[in-house]
PDB file of C-alpha atoms in Angstrom:
ATOM      1  CA  UNK S   1     176.374 133.857  74.168  1.00 92.00           C
ATOM      2  CA  UNK S   2     178.530 135.955  71.821  1.00 95.00           C
ATOM      3  CA  UNK S   3     180.882 134.246  69.389  1.00 96.00           C
ATOM      4  CA  UNK S   4     183.880 136.496  68.775  1.00 95.00           C
ATOM      5  CA  UNK S   5     186.328 135.907  65.928  1.00 94.00           C
ATOM      6  CA  UNK S   6     189.584 137.014  67.523  1.00 91.00           C
ATOM      7  CA  UNK S   7     193.353 136.663  67.288  1.00 68.00           C
ATOM      8  CA  UNK S   8     194.551 140.286  67.349  1.00 78.00           C
ATOM      9  CA  UNK S   9     195.408 142.405  70.382  1.00 80.00           C
ATOM     10  CA  UNK S  10     192.428 144.710  69.882  1.00 84.00           C
ATOM     11  CA  UNK S  11     190.098 141.704  69.504  1.00 89.00           C
ATOM     12  CA  UNK S  12     191.303 140.465  72.885  1.00 90.00           C
ATOM     13  CA  UNK S  13     190.563 143.842  74.425  1.00 91.00           C
ATOM     14  CA  UNK S  14     187.084 143.847  72.871  1.00 94.00           C
ATOM     15  CA  UNK S  15     186.426 140.343  74.246  1.00 93.00           C
ATOM     16  CA  UNK S  16     187.303 141.545  77.750  1.00 93.00           C
ATOM     17  CA  UNK S  17     185.023 144.584  77.410  1.00 95.00           C
ATOM     18  CA  UNK S  18     182.114 142.420  76.239  1.00 95.00           C
ATOM     19  CA  UNK S  19     182.636 140.082  79.199  1.00 94.00           C
ATOM     20  CA  UNK S  20     182.802 143.029  81.590  1.00 94.00           C
ATOM     21  CA  UNK S  21     179.498 144.231  80.150  1.00 94.00           C
ATOM     22  CA  UNK S  22     177.927 140.992  81.354  1.00 93.00           C
ATOM     23  CA  UNK S  23     177.965 138.962  78.134  1.00 94.00           C
ATOM     24  CA  UNK S  24     179.121 135.359  77.874  1.00 93.00           C
ATOM     25  CA  UNK S  25     181.871 135.268  75.257  1.00 95.00           C
ATOM     26  CA  UNK S  26     183.380 132.398  73.299  1.00 95.00           C
ATOM     27  CA  UNK S  27     186.278 133.347  71.028  1.00 94.00           C
ATOM     28  CA  UNK S  28     187.644 131.532  67.999  1.00 93.00           C
ATOM     29  CA  UNK S  29     191.375 131.821  67.282  1.00 91.00           C
ATOM     30  CA  UNK S  30     193.874 130.095  65.005  1.00 83.00           C
ATOM     31  CA  UNK S  31     196.856 129.762  67.364  1.00 83.00           C
ATOM     32  CA  UNK S  32     197.430 128.315  70.820  1.00 84.00           C
ATOM     33  CA  UNK S  33     199.229 131.496  71.886  1.00 82.00           C
ATOM     34  CA  UNK S  34     196.138 133.591  71.075  1.00 85.00           C
ATOM     35  CA  UNK S  35     193.978 131.141  73.034  1.00 88.00           C
ATOM     36  CA  UNK S  36     196.320 131.388  76.022  1.00 88.00           C
ATOM     37  CA  UNK S  37     196.232 135.183  75.908  1.00 87.00           C
ATOM     38  CA  UNK S  38     192.434 135.084  76.021  1.00 90.00           C
ATOM     39  CA  UNK S  39     192.403 132.404  78.728  1.00 90.00           C
ATOM     40  CA  UNK S  40     194.624 134.617  80.879  1.00 89.00           C
ATOM     41  CA  UNK S  41     191.862 137.231  80.607  1.00 88.00           C
ATOM     42  CA  UNK S  42     189.154 134.706  81.518  1.00 91.00           C
ATOM     43  CA  UNK S  43     187.836 134.256  77.962  1.00 92.00           C
ATOM     44  CA  UNK S  44     187.190 130.752  76.625  1.00 92.00           C
ATOM     45  CA  UNK S  45     188.516 130.098  73.122  1.00 92.00           C
ATOM     46  CA  UNK S  46     188.196 127.442  70.445  1.00 89.00           C
ATOM     47  CA  UNK S  47     191.410 126.906  68.460  1.00 89.00           C
ATOM     48  CA  UNK S  48     191.498 126.132  64.743  1.00 87.00           C
ATOM     49  CA  UNK S  49     190.470 127.442  61.341  1.00 86.00           C
ATOM     50  CA  UNK S  50     186.731 126.899  60.858  1.00 90.00           C
ATOM     51  CA  UNK S  51     184.912 127.058  57.549  1.00 93.00           C
ATOM     52  CA  UNK S  52     181.381 128.441  57.261  1.00 94.00           C
ATOM     53  CA  UNK S  53     179.740 125.069  57.908  1.00 95.00           C
ATOM     54  CA  UNK S  54     181.831 124.384  61.008  1.00 94.00           C
ATOM     55  CA  UNK S  55     181.185 127.889  62.330  1.00 94.00           C
ATOM     56  CA  UNK S  56     177.438 127.492  61.819  1.00 95.00           C
ATOM     57  CA  UNK S  57     177.558 124.180  63.703  1.00 95.00           C
ATOM     58  CA  UNK S  58     179.472 125.851  66.538  1.00 94.00           C
ATOM     59  CA  UNK S  59     176.919 128.668  66.682  1.00 95.00           C
ATOM     60  CA  UNK S  60     174.056 126.194  67.009  1.00 95.00           C
ATOM     61  CA  UNK S  61     175.848 123.910  69.464  1.00 95.00           C
ATOM     62  CA  UNK S  62     176.829 126.728  71.816  1.00 94.00           C
ATOM     63  CA  UNK S  63     173.487 128.513  71.394  1.00 94.00           C
ATOM     64  CA  UNK S  64     175.199 131.660  70.173  1.00 94.00           C
ATOM     65  CA  UNK S  65     172.928 134.699  69.815  1.00 94.00           C
ATOM     66  CA  UNK S  66     175.381 137.116  68.172  1.00 96.00           C
ATOM     67  CA  UNK S  67     178.528 136.840  66.036  1.00 96.00           C
ATOM     68  CA  UNK S  68     181.119 139.593  66.420  1.00 96.00           C
ATOM     69  CA  UNK S  69     183.764 139.427  63.711  1.00 94.00           C
ATOM     70  CA  UNK S  70     186.916 141.061  65.088  1.00 92.00           C
ATOM     71  CA  UNK S  71     189.293 139.127  62.856  1.00 87.00           C
ATOM     72  CA  UNK S  72     192.312 140.783  61.239  1.00 81.00           C
ATOM     73  CA  UNK S  73     191.521 143.405  58.563  1.00 77.00           C
ATOM     74  CA  UNK S  74     193.088 141.095  55.966  1.00 76.00           C
ATOM     75  CA  UNK S  75     191.400 137.873  57.157  1.00 80.00           C
ATOM     76  CA  UNK S  76     189.013 138.031  54.219  1.00 83.00           C
ATOM     77  CA  UNK S  77     188.188 134.320  54.206  1.00 88.00           C
ATOM     78  CA  UNK S  78     187.432 134.324  57.941  1.00 90.00           C
ATOM     79  CA  UNK S  79     185.032 137.250  57.535  1.00 91.00           C
ATOM     80  CA  UNK S  80     183.254 135.629  54.585  1.00 92.00           C
ATOM     81  CA  UNK S  81     182.860 132.419  56.587  1.00 94.00           C
ATOM     82  CA  UNK S  82     181.539 134.321  59.610  1.00 94.00           C
ATOM     83  CA  UNK S  83     178.939 136.180  57.532  1.00 95.00           C
ATOM     84  CA  UNK S  84     177.833 132.982  55.816  1.00 95.00           C
ATOM     85  CA  UNK S  85     177.647 131.074  59.103  1.00 96.00           C
ATOM     86  CA  UNK S  86     175.616 133.770  60.866  1.00 95.00           C
ATOM     87  CA  UNK S  87     173.194 133.850  57.959  1.00 95.00           C
ATOM     88  CA  UNK S  88     172.872 130.053  57.920  1.00 96.00           C
ATOM     89  CA  UNK S  89     172.300 129.947  61.686  1.00 95.00           C
ATOM     90  CA  UNK S  90     169.981 132.985  61.579  1.00 95.00           C
ATOM     91  CA  UNK S  91     171.893 135.058  64.133  1.00 95.00           C
ATOM     92  CA  UNK S  92     172.962 138.714  63.766  1.00 95.00           C
ATOM     93  CA  UNK S  93     176.477 139.613  62.610  1.00 95.00           C
ATOM     94  CA  UNK S  94     178.526 142.654  63.657  1.00 95.00           C
ATOM     95  CA  UNK S  95     181.922 143.567  62.257  1.00 94.00           C
ATOM     96  CA  UNK S  96     184.639 145.312  64.254  1.00 92.00           C
ATOM     97  CA  UNK S  97     187.617 146.495  62.226  1.00 83.00           C
ATOM     98  CA  UNK S  98     190.378 148.694  63.559  1.00 76.00           C
ATOM     99  CA  UNK S  99     190.779 152.096  61.941  1.00 72.00           C
ATOM    100  CA  UNK S 100     193.195 152.306  59.067  1.00 62.00           C
ATOM    101  CA  UNK S 101     196.319 154.411  58.961  1.00 58.00           C
ATOM    102  CA  UNK S 102     195.969 157.866  57.445  1.00 58.00           C
ATOM    103  CA  UNK S 103     198.293 157.102  54.546  1.00 62.00           C
ATOM    104  CA  UNK S 104     198.769 159.817  51.975  1.00 61.00           C
ATOM    105  CA  UNK S 105     200.177 159.542  48.478  1.00 60.00           C
ATOM    106  CA  UNK S 106     203.780 160.598  48.944  1.00 68.00           C
ATOM    107  CA  UNK S 107     207.191 159.834  47.490  1.00 78.00           C
ATOM    108  CA  UNK S 108     208.440 156.426  48.576  1.00 87.00           C
ATOM    109  CA  UNK S 109     204.999 154.798  48.908  1.00 90.00           C
ATOM    110  CA  UNK S 110     203.352 152.733  46.175  1.00 91.00           C
ATOM    111  CA  UNK S 111     199.879 151.256  46.629  1.00 90.00           C
ATOM    112  CA  UNK S 112     198.949 147.748  45.429  1.00 91.00           C
ATOM    113  CA  UNK S 113     195.453 146.340  44.953  1.00 87.00           C
ATOM    114  CA  UNK S 114     196.303 142.888  46.278  1.00 90.00           C
ATOM    115  CA  UNK S 115     199.166 140.466  46.968  1.00 92.00           C
ATOM    116  CA  UNK S 116     199.648 139.451  43.327  1.00 94.00           C
ATOM    117  CA  UNK S 117     199.825 143.094  42.274  1.00 95.00           C
ATOM    118  CA  UNK S 118     202.401 143.777  44.988  1.00 96.00           C
ATOM    119  CA  UNK S 119     204.495 140.823  43.816  1.00 96.00           C
ATOM    120  CA  UNK S 120     204.460 142.132  40.242  1.00 96.00           C
ATOM    121  CA  UNK S 121     205.532 145.593  41.393  1.00 96.00           C
ATOM    122  CA  UNK S 122     208.367 144.035  43.402  1.00 96.00           C
ATOM    123  CA  UNK S 123     209.501 141.926  40.441  1.00 96.00           C
ATOM    124  CA  UNK S 124     209.887 145.074  38.346  1.00 95.00           C
ATOM    125  CA  UNK S 125     211.877 146.863  41.040  1.00 95.00           C
ATOM    126  CA  UNK S 126     214.171 144.020  42.132  1.00 95.00           C
ATOM    127  CA  UNK S 127     216.717 144.419  44.913  1.00 97.00           C
ATOM    128  CA  UNK S 128     216.435 143.228  48.514  1.00 97.00           C
ATOM    129  CA  UNK S 129     212.743 142.882  49.286  1.00 98.00           C
ATOM    130  CA  UNK S 130     211.585 142.568  52.907  1.00 97.00           C
ATOM    131  CA  UNK S 131     208.154 140.985  53.101  1.00 96.00           C
ATOM    132  CA  UNK S 132     206.224 141.857  56.293  1.00 93.00           C
ATOM    133  CA  UNK S 133     202.818 140.507  55.271  1.00 91.00           C
ATOM    134  CA  UNK S 134     202.942 137.204  57.168  1.00 86.00           C
ATOM    135  CA  UNK S 135     203.155 133.602  56.046  1.00 89.00           C
ATOM    136  CA  UNK S 136     199.661 132.958  54.706  1.00 87.00           C
ATOM    137  CA  UNK S 137     200.361 134.547  51.314  1.00 91.00           C
ATOM    138  CA  UNK S 138     204.112 133.908  51.253  1.00 95.00           C
ATOM    139  CA  UNK S 139     203.651 131.552  48.303  1.00 95.00           C
ATOM    140  CA  UNK S 140     202.400 134.432  46.122  1.00 96.00           C
ATOM    141  CA  UNK S 141     205.709 136.264  46.510  1.00 96.00           C
ATOM    142  CA  UNK S 142     207.984 133.219  46.609  1.00 96.00           C
ATOM    143  CA  UNK S 143     206.637 131.895  43.323  1.00 94.00           C
ATOM    144  CA  UNK S 144     206.812 135.266  41.558  1.00 95.00           C
ATOM    145  CA  UNK S 145     210.119 136.494  42.962  1.00 95.00           C
ATOM    146  CA  UNK S 146     211.956 133.249  43.666  1.00 91.00           C
ATOM    147  CA  UNK S 147     214.690 132.575  41.148  1.00 88.00           C
ATOM    148  CA  UNK S 148     214.850 136.112  39.797  1.00 95.00           C
ATOM    149  CA  UNK S 149     218.584 136.947  39.549  1.00 93.00           C
ATOM    150  CA  UNK S 150     218.213 140.509  40.840  1.00 94.00           C
ATOM    151  CA  UNK S 151     215.870 139.791  43.781  1.00 96.00           C
ATOM    152  CA  UNK S 152     216.592 138.660  47.323  1.00 97.00           C
ATOM    153  CA  UNK S 153     213.361 137.959  49.229  1.00 97.00           C
ATOM    154  CA  UNK S 154     213.597 138.336  53.019  1.00 97.00           C
ATOM    155  CA  UNK S 155     210.482 137.059  54.830  1.00 96.00           C
ATOM    156  CA  UNK S 156     209.554 138.370  58.282  1.00 96.00           C
ATOM    157  CA  UNK S 157     207.015 136.278  60.161  1.00 93.00           C
ATOM    158  CA  UNK S 158     206.041 134.745  63.486  1.00 91.00           C
ATOM    159  CA  UNK S 159     208.473 132.164  64.927  1.00 92.00           C
ATOM    160  CA  UNK S 160     206.177 129.166  64.400  1.00 90.00           C
ATOM    161  CA  UNK S 161     207.136 125.672  63.267  1.00 93.00           C
ATOM    162  CA  UNK S 162     204.561 125.635  60.464  1.00 92.00           C
ATOM    163  CA  UNK S 163     205.958 128.929  59.151  1.00 94.00           C
ATOM    164  CA  UNK S 164     209.461 127.513  59.031  1.00 96.00           C
ATOM    165  CA  UNK S 165     208.174 124.420  57.238  1.00 95.00           C
ATOM    166  CA  UNK S 166     206.388 126.603  54.711  1.00 95.00           C
ATOM    167  CA  UNK S 167     209.585 128.564  54.068  1.00 95.00           C
ATOM    168  CA  UNK S 168     211.449 125.312  53.438  1.00 95.00           C
ATOM    169  CA  UNK S 169     208.757 124.108  51.027  1.00 95.00           C
ATOM    170  CA  UNK S 170     208.907 127.397  49.115  1.00 95.00           C
ATOM    171  CA  UNK S 171     212.693 127.494  48.953  1.00 94.00           C
ATOM    172  CA  UNK S 172     213.190 130.431  51.329  1.00 95.00           C
ATOM    173  CA  UNK S 173     216.686 130.006  52.750  1.00 94.00           C
ATOM    174  CA  UNK S 174     217.252 130.300  56.500  1.00 95.00           C
ATOM    175  CA  UNK S 175     219.468 133.351  56.005  1.00 96.00           C
ATOM    176  CA  UNK S 176     216.456 135.118  54.487  1.00 97.00           C
ATOM    177  CA  UNK S 177     214.033 134.405  57.342  1.00 97.00           C
ATOM    178  CA  UNK S 178     213.339 136.829  60.190  1.00 96.00           C
ATOM    179  CA  UNK S 179     211.344 134.844  62.758  1.00 95.00           C
ATOM    180  CA  UNK S 180     210.218 137.365  65.372  1.00 92.00           C
ATOM    181  CA  UNK S 181     207.016 138.427  67.064  1.00 86.00           C
ATOM    182  CA  UNK S 182     206.145 142.124  67.043  1.00 78.00           C
ATOM    183  CA  UNK S 183     205.128 144.795  67.477  1.00 79.00           C
ATOM    184  CA  UNK S 184     208.362 146.336  66.176  1.00 87.00           C
ATOM    185  CA  UNK S 185     209.531 149.831  67.060  1.00 91.00           C
ATOM    186  CA  UNK S 186     210.736 152.208  64.381  1.00 92.00           C
ATOM    187  CA  UNK S 187     214.286 151.756  65.651  1.00 95.00           C
ATOM    188  CA  UNK S 188     214.117 147.958  65.408  1.00 95.00           C
ATOM    189  CA  UNK S 189     212.665 148.188  61.898  1.00 95.00           C
ATOM    190  CA  UNK S 190     215.544 150.436  60.842  1.00 96.00           C
ATOM    191  CA  UNK S 191     218.064 148.017  62.341  1.00 97.00           C
ATOM    192  CA  UNK S 192     216.565 145.096  60.415  1.00 97.00           C
ATOM    193  CA  UNK S 193     216.428 147.077  57.159  1.00 97.00           C
ATOM    194  CA  UNK S 194     220.070 148.063  57.555  1.00 97.00           C
ATOM    195  CA  UNK S 195     221.214 144.559  58.481  1.00 97.00           C
ATOM    196  CA  UNK S 196     219.687 143.018  55.339  1.00 97.00           C
ATOM    197  CA  UNK S 197     220.380 145.977  53.058  1.00 97.00           C
ATOM    198  CA  UNK S 198     216.685 146.285  52.236  1.00 97.00           C
ATOM    199  CA  UNK S 199     215.808 148.339  49.164  1.00 97.00           C
ATOM    200  CA  UNK S 200     212.049 147.598  49.093  1.00 97.00           C
ATOM    201  CA  UNK S 201     209.584 146.797  51.883  1.00 96.00           C
ATOM    202  CA  UNK S 202     206.124 145.269  51.413  1.00 96.00           C
ATOM    203  CA  UNK S 203     203.401 145.668  54.035  1.00 92.00           C
ATOM    204  CA  UNK S 204     199.625 145.569  54.456  1.00 86.00           C
ATOM    205  CA  UNK S 205     197.427 148.491  55.457  1.00 80.00           C
ATOM    206  CA  UNK S 206     196.625 146.847  58.773  1.00 67.00           C
ATOM    207  CA  UNK S 207     196.058 150.061  60.751  1.00 60.00           C
ATOM    208  CA  UNK S 208     197.966 151.831  63.485  1.00 56.00           C
ATOM    209  CA  UNK S 209     197.562 148.917  65.896  1.00 51.00           C
ATOM    210  CA  UNK S 210     199.177 146.732  63.230  1.00 47.00           C
ATOM    211  CA  UNK S 211     202.381 148.837  63.476  1.00 51.00           C
ATOM    212  CA  UNK S 212     202.206 149.978  59.851  1.00 63.00           C
ATOM    213  CA  UNK S 213     203.281 153.492  60.792  1.00 78.00           C
ATOM    214  CA  UNK S 214     206.505 152.285  62.418  1.00 85.00           C
ATOM    215  CA  UNK S 215     207.417 150.199  59.378  1.00 87.00           C
ATOM    216  CA  UNK S 216     206.682 153.046  56.999  1.00 88.00           C
ATOM    217  CA  UNK S 217     208.397 155.797  58.945  1.00 89.00           C
ATOM    218  CA  UNK S 218     211.504 153.680  59.325  1.00 94.00           C
ATOM    219  CA  UNK S 219     211.567 152.928  55.602  1.00 94.00           C
ATOM    220  CA  UNK S 220     210.894 156.517  54.559  1.00 91.00           C
ATOM    221  CA  UNK S 221     213.650 157.864  56.814  1.00 92.00           C
ATOM    222  CA  UNK S 222     216.091 155.431  55.214  1.00 95.00           C
ATOM    223  CA  UNK S 223     214.964 156.145  51.655  1.00 95.00           C
ATOM    224  CA  UNK S 224     213.495 152.644  51.225  1.00 96.00           C
ATOM    225  CA  UNK S 225     210.534 152.402  48.880  1.00 95.00           C
ATOM    226  CA  UNK S 226     207.428 150.710  50.333  1.00 94.00           C
ATOM    227  CA  UNK S 227     204.576 148.840  48.658  1.00 94.00           C
ATOM    228  CA  UNK S 228     201.367 149.059  50.703  1.00 92.00           C
ATOM    229  CA  UNK S 229     198.644 146.498  49.982  1.00 89.00           C
ATOM    230  CA  UNK S 230     195.122 147.896  50.379  1.00 83.00           C
ATOM    231  CA  UNK S 231     192.446 146.240  52.496  1.00 77.00           C
ATOM    232  CA  UNK S 232     189.915 143.847  50.950  1.00 72.00           C
ATOM    233  CA  UNK S 233     186.684 145.592  49.956  1.00 69.00           C
ATOM    234  CA  UNK S 234     184.040 143.498  51.718  1.00 75.00           C
ATOM    235  CA  UNK S 235     180.486 144.611  52.453  1.00 82.00           C
ATOM    236  CA  UNK S 236     180.083 143.815  56.139  1.00 84.00           C
ATOM    237  CA  UNK S 237     176.698 145.315  56.946  1.00 86.00           C
ATOM    238  CA  UNK S 238     176.770 146.456  60.586  1.00 88.00           C
ATOM    239  CA  UNK S 239     180.334 147.705  60.941  1.00 86.00           C
ATOM    240  CA  UNK S 240     182.226 149.623  63.651  1.00 91.00           C
ATOM    241  CA  UNK S 241     185.795 150.787  64.147  1.00 85.00           C
ATOM    242  CA  UNK S 242     185.387 151.577  67.855  1.00 90.00           C
ATOM    243  CA  UNK S 243     184.627 149.383  70.860  1.00 93.00           C
ATOM    244  CA  UNK S 244     181.753 151.567  72.041  1.00 94.00           C
ATOM    245  CA  UNK S 245     179.792 150.989  68.842  1.00 93.00           C
ATOM    246  CA  UNK S 246     180.171 147.222  69.132  1.00 94.00           C
ATOM    247  CA  UNK S 247     179.173 147.224  72.814  1.00 95.00           C
ATOM    248  CA  UNK S 248     176.023 149.230  72.122  1.00 93.00           C
ATOM    249  CA  UNK S 249     175.109 147.118  69.094  1.00 93.00           C
ATOM    250  CA  UNK S 250     175.630 143.930  71.086  1.00 92.00           C
ATOM    251  CA  UNK S 251     173.359 145.157  73.891  1.00 91.00           C
ATOM    252  CA  UNK S 252     170.661 146.255  71.439  1.00 89.00           C
ATOM    253  CA  UNK S 253     170.761 143.131  69.267  1.00 89.00           C
ATOM    254  CA  UNK S 254     170.809 140.722  72.198  1.00 87.00           C
ATOM    255  CA  UNK S 255     167.881 142.598  73.724  1.00 80.00           C
ATOM    256  CA  UNK S 256     165.946 142.114  70.490  1.00 77.00           C
ATOM    257  CA  UNK S 257     166.788 138.400  70.437  1.00 68.00           C
ATOM    258  CA  UNK S 258     165.616 137.868  74.020  1.00 66.00           C
ATOM    259  CA  UNK S 259     162.404 139.903  73.683  1.00 60.00           C
TER     260      UNK S 259
END
């Protein structure tokens, strides 16, 4: 049995490929919609955020022989938990992470080390700030930028009830919420930027599959400055950015376990 940390479109595709290769796959996801997407492809999924202890218990209970971490490039906590759980349960761990975008230093792009750094950069610049980094770290920006007289924070996120509740708790007004599910084309990004009069966009370096290029190109064409938050620097050990590498590693490692 392979335990796959999933939730992204490429993780779903990897789960299907592992199943087609003859492996039993159990995925972990954080939303019901992700679980349904996997179920439609014949992949069983456990829903909910699991800490390291809960993951280790799941590994033992389901007799998992390999953990494949295909969580989002910015799901740092999930990856740390997966590595700790695999070590505690004494099973091998393999990381799959989509390739990053080939971003070059160029006018209109500013790089930030983390969310707090990005919030500080935005506070200095002011204006209409469109946040496209999701809801999990919304509090970092709301607390730093909220109340500043020269800043309007527009938050773009998935149309989920818990996200709307979080916005209410943080004082994000309804008129400043864009509740939509991507991916977004360059044209749609430009339309949204124009509608809100965006002067600064904040995004994560999630990779081409994460639609970073479309956000950036739209902003650059409109003369909108962009803050790009770099990926967390974790040491994963066995690490691949292509499906073929994961499939081969899975076959080799599972062969070692069974021999």
